[in-house]
Amino acid sequence: MKKLLLSLGILSLIIASVPLGALHAETPYEAYTYNYYSDSVPLPAPFVPERQVSGQDLGVGAFRDPGDVFVTSDGTVYILDSGNNRILRTDSQWGRAEVIAGFENEGREDALRNPQGLFVSDDHAIYVADTDNNRIVVLSPEGELLRTVESPESDVLPSGFVFFPVKLTVDDAGRIFVVARGVYEGLMQFDEDGSFIGYSGTISVRQTFADRIWRMLATREQRSRMQLFIPTEFSNLDIDTKGFVYATNIDTHAQTPIRRLNPSGQDVLKRFGYYPVMGDIRFRQFGNNSGPSRMTDIKVLDGGIYVAMDSFRGRLFAYNDEGQLLYAFGGKGTQLGLFNIPAAVERVGEQLLVLDRGKSALIVFTPTLFGRTVHAATEYRYQGDDAEAVALWEDVLRMNANYDLAYLGIGKSLLMDRKNKEAMEYFKLGMDRKYYSLAFKRYRREVMQEHFGTFMTTAAVLIAALVAWLIYRKVRARGKAHEVGAL
Amino acid sequence: MKSEHYRFPFHVIFHPFDGYWDLKYDGKGRVRIAAAIIAMLVLSTVLQRQFAGFMVNFNDPRYLNSLNDLIYTVAPFLLFCIANWSITTLMEGEGKFREIVIATAYAMLPIVLINLPMTFISRMLTMEEAAFYYLATSIAIVWTGYLLFVGIMTVHQYTATKTVITLVMTVIAMGIVVFIGTLIFSMASQIFYFFYNIYRELIFRV
C-alpha cells in the first residue's frame, strides 16, 4: 500500500512538471499593463524565459561584468564582455563563441579597457565605446582595427574635457551618436570620419517653484554651496530603421525618460496613450522600492514597437509607436527570467535577450501566443492594415478581454467599414473618447438622415399643437376677463 | 399644499429679490418643498453621475455609489445651513434656521432644472459639442450662487458686503464643524475601545 502511494506521488510530481504549452506558461513574474484609470491590469505573459546563456555555455569562460550586447539584422550576436575586455561573437543557436580580444594598432598590440558600449553595423563593422581608453574603436569583422575616434577637439568643449564614451549607435550614413559620461549637453555626434559635429537632443533643465524660492532666500555663500541645476545625462540609446535615435535618461522628476530624437535633435516621440511614456505610473512615493522607473536601455523592434528596460525594478516595458503601453513584465530575483542587474536588452528574431551583469548571463525570452499576436496586430496597425489586424485583435481579446488596445484596433476597423454603431461600442470599451465622438457623429447623422421625415412631421405637429394651445388659452383668458368685467 | 407653493420656487429663481422677500415676510416658503428640491438634487446628481453621456462622464463606473452621492449632497447642504445659522446668529442676522434652510434649498433649484435635462442631452453630444454641456452646468452653478447670495442677504437683512463676509465665514465654520466632528468621532471610538478592552480583559480573567 505504501509503495503504491509513493509511486502515485512520484507519478503526480512527474505530471506536474510537464510544461503545459506556451499559453499557460508559468513565469516568475506577472505581466501587466495600465488601463484607462491607471490601474495595473494583469496580462497573460507576453514572453516566457527560455534559457540562460552564460560564458561557459558558449565555451569561452565566464563573463565578467558584461556591459552590452548587440544583434545584427542577420542574427549574429555580439556580446561585450567588459570585465574581460573582449568581444564575443556567436549566433542565435548559441554555438561556440569566437573571441575578439586584442588588435594591432600602428604596429603595437592594443586592447580594450573596460568597454561599455557596442554597436555593429549591417556589414559587421564593430563599434566599441572603449570607455577607459577614452576612445571609440572601430573593428573589422575579423577583429582588425579600422580606425579609432579619439577625444574630440572643439571650441564648444570645456578645457580639461575627458572623453568617456559609454554607449553608442551609428546611423546609415555612418554618423556616430555617443552617450558620454559627464556630458550634460546631450548626445555627442561624430561624422563618418570621426570628427566631432556637435550635440544632439539636449535635455533642458527645469527649476521647480520651490527651488526658485529657496535660491531667492539663500545668501551668496549658501547659493554657491547648493547643488547645481544641471540636466540629466542620457543613459542609453538605439536607432530605428528611419534613422531616429531613441534615447533614455534617468530623471526622477520628469515624465520623459524616453525620447525619440529627429535629425535636428528634437524629441518627436508620440505620447498618445492615456498616460506618460515613463514605465511604471503607479509606484510608492517613499520607502523601499519607491520612485519612478529608471530606464537604462531601449531597443526598437519592428512595427514601431520599442522596449525600454527599467533596471531599478528589473522590468521591460513595450510601447507601440503611439506611446501606448503594450505590456510590462519582469522583476528582480534569482529565478530564471528574473534579473539581478540588467544591463542591456536586445532582440534576436522574435526573441528578446536581456544581458544580466549580476548573473553574468544572457536571458533568452520567447514570445507566447499572446505576445506574438499582440506584436503581429500592432505591426499591421502600424502599416495601416487595420482590416488585417482585426482578426488578430479578436484573438487577443479571446486570450485577454481586458486589453484596451484590441478594442481600439477593432473599433478603428469598424469605423473604416462605416459600421458606426458597432464602432461606438468598441471605442467605449477601449475608453477612447476622440474616436467615440467621431463614430457617434457619423451614427447620429445616419439616424437623422434615415428618420428625417418622421422628425419633421413630429416637429410640425408639436409646433401646431403649441400654437393651438396658446390660442386656446388666450381665447379662454379673454372670455374669463369678459365674465369678470360683466360681474 | 396649494399649487401656489409649487409655483413659488420658480418665482424665486426668476425674481430673487422679490421672491426671497415674500419668502421671509409673507411666509410663502415651505420646508416640505425645500426637502423635495433637495431630494430632486440628489436624484439629478445620481442620474448625472451614472447616465451622463460618455463624452462628458469621466466617473469610474466601478466606484459609483448612489448612497455616497446622497451623503455628499445632503451633508454639505445641512452643514452649510448649520454653519450659516451659527455665524449669522452672532452677526445680528435676522434669519431663522427654517428660513435659511428654505432659502438655501430654493437656491438649488436651477441646478436641478438644468442638470436633469442636460444629463439626457449629453448623451447626444459629440466631443466638440460637449462645451455646451459644460456651459449649461456652469450657468446652473453661477445662477445658484447668485440666488444663494441674494437669499442669505434678504433673509438676514444684510448689506452686500456683510453677506460676502458671512458667506466666507460660513465656509470657514463648515471646516471647523467637520474638524470637530472628526475629532469627536475619533475620541468617541477611542473611548469605546477603551471600555471594550476593559470588558475583554475582564472576560479573559473571569
XYZ file of C-alpha atoms in Angstrom, chain B residues 49 125 128 142 165 199 205-206:
8
model
C -23.017 60.634 -12.479
C -23.344 65.274 -27.923
C -16.920 69.455 -29.851
C -23.438 80.621 -11.193
C -18.135 88.292 4.696
C -14.544 44.255 29.065
C -9.652 36.806 33.604
C -13.004 35.712 34.953
